[in-house]
Short mmCIF file of C-alpha atoms in Angstrom, two decimals:
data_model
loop_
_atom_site.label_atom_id
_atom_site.label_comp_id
_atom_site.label_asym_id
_atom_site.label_seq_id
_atom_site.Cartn_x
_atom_site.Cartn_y
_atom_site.Cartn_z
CA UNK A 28 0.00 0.00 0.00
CA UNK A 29 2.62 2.30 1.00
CA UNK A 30 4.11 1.91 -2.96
CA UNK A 31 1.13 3.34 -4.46
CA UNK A 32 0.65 6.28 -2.39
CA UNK A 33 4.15 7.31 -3.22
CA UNK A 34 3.77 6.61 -6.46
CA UNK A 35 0.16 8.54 -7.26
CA UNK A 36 -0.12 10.67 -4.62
CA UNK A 37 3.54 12.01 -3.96
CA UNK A 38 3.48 13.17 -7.75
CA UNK A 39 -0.14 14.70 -8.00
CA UNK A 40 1.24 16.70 -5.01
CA UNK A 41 3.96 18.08 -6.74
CA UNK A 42 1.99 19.19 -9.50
CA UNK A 43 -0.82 21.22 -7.43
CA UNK A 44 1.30 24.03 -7.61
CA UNK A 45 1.47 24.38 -10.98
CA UNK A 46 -2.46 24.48 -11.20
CA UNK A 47 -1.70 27.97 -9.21
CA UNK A 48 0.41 30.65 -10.97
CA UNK A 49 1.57 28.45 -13.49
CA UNK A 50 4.98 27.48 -10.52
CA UNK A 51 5.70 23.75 -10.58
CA UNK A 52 6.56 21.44 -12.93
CA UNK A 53 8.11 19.18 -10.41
CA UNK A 54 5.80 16.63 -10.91
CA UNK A 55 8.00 14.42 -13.91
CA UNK A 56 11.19 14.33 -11.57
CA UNK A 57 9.32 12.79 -8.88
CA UNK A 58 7.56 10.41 -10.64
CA UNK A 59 11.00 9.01 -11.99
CA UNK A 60 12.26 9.43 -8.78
CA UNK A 61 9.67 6.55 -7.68
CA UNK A 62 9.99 4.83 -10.27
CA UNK A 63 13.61 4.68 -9.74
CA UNK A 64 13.45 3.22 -6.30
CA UNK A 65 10.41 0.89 -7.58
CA UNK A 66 11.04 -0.45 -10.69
CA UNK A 67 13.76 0.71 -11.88
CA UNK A 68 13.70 -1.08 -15.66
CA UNK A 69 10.75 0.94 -15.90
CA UNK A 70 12.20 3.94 -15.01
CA UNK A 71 14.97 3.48 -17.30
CA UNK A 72 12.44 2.61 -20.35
CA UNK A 73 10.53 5.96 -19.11
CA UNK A 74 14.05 7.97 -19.46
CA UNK A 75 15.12 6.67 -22.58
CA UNK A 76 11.60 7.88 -24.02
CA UNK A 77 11.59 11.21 -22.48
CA UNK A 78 15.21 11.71 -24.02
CA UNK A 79 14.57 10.29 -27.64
CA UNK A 80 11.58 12.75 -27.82
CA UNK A 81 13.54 15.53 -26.03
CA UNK A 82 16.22 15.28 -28.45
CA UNK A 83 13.62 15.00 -32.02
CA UNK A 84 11.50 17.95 -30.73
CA UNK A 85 13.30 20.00 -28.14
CA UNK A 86 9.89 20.51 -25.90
CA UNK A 87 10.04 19.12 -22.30
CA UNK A 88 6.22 18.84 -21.86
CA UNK A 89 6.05 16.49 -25.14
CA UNK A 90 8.55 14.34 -24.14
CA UNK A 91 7.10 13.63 -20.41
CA UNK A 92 3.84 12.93 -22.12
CA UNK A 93 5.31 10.47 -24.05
CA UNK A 94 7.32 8.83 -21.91
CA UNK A 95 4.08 8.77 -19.44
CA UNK A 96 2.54 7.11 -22.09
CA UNK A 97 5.41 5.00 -22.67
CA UNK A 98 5.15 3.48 -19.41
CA UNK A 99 1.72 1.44 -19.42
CA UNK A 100 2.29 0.80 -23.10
CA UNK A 101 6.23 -1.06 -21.45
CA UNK A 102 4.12 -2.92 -18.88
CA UNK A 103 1.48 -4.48 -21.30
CA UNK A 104 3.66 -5.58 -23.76
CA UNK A 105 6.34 -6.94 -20.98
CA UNK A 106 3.75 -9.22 -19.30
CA UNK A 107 1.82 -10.07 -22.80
CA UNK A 108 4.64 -13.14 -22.65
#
């Protein structure tokens, strides 16, 4: 229990500030952060993506979307075997 609350609700707090005066963005780094000290193949999968699409389109937000998206796409296709 205590690896999903630091996984959902440790990020979502970090991003609550950027819901107010646009200050945040903290949200990404902690999420790998967790990932990191969870699973960290995942992570690693998750960093690779964020730094393919950093490097093809230079725009931070894009790439953590991706590599958000990366993530679940990983896991099903890692336990379809």
């Amino acid at each position: 229990l205590g690896h999903c609350y630091s996984l959902n609700v440790e990020p979502v707090a970090r991003l609550v500030p950027f819901v107010r005066r646009l200050r945040g963005g903290k949200g990404v780094a902690t999420t790998l952060g967790c990932l990191l000290g969870l699973a960290p193949t995942l992570a690693l999968v998750a960093l690779g993506v964020f730094l393919i699409v950093f490097s093809l389109f230079r725009i931070v937000s894009l790439a953590s979307v991706v590599a958000a998206l990366a993530v679940p796409i990983y896991v099903a296709l890692a336990t379809v075997n």
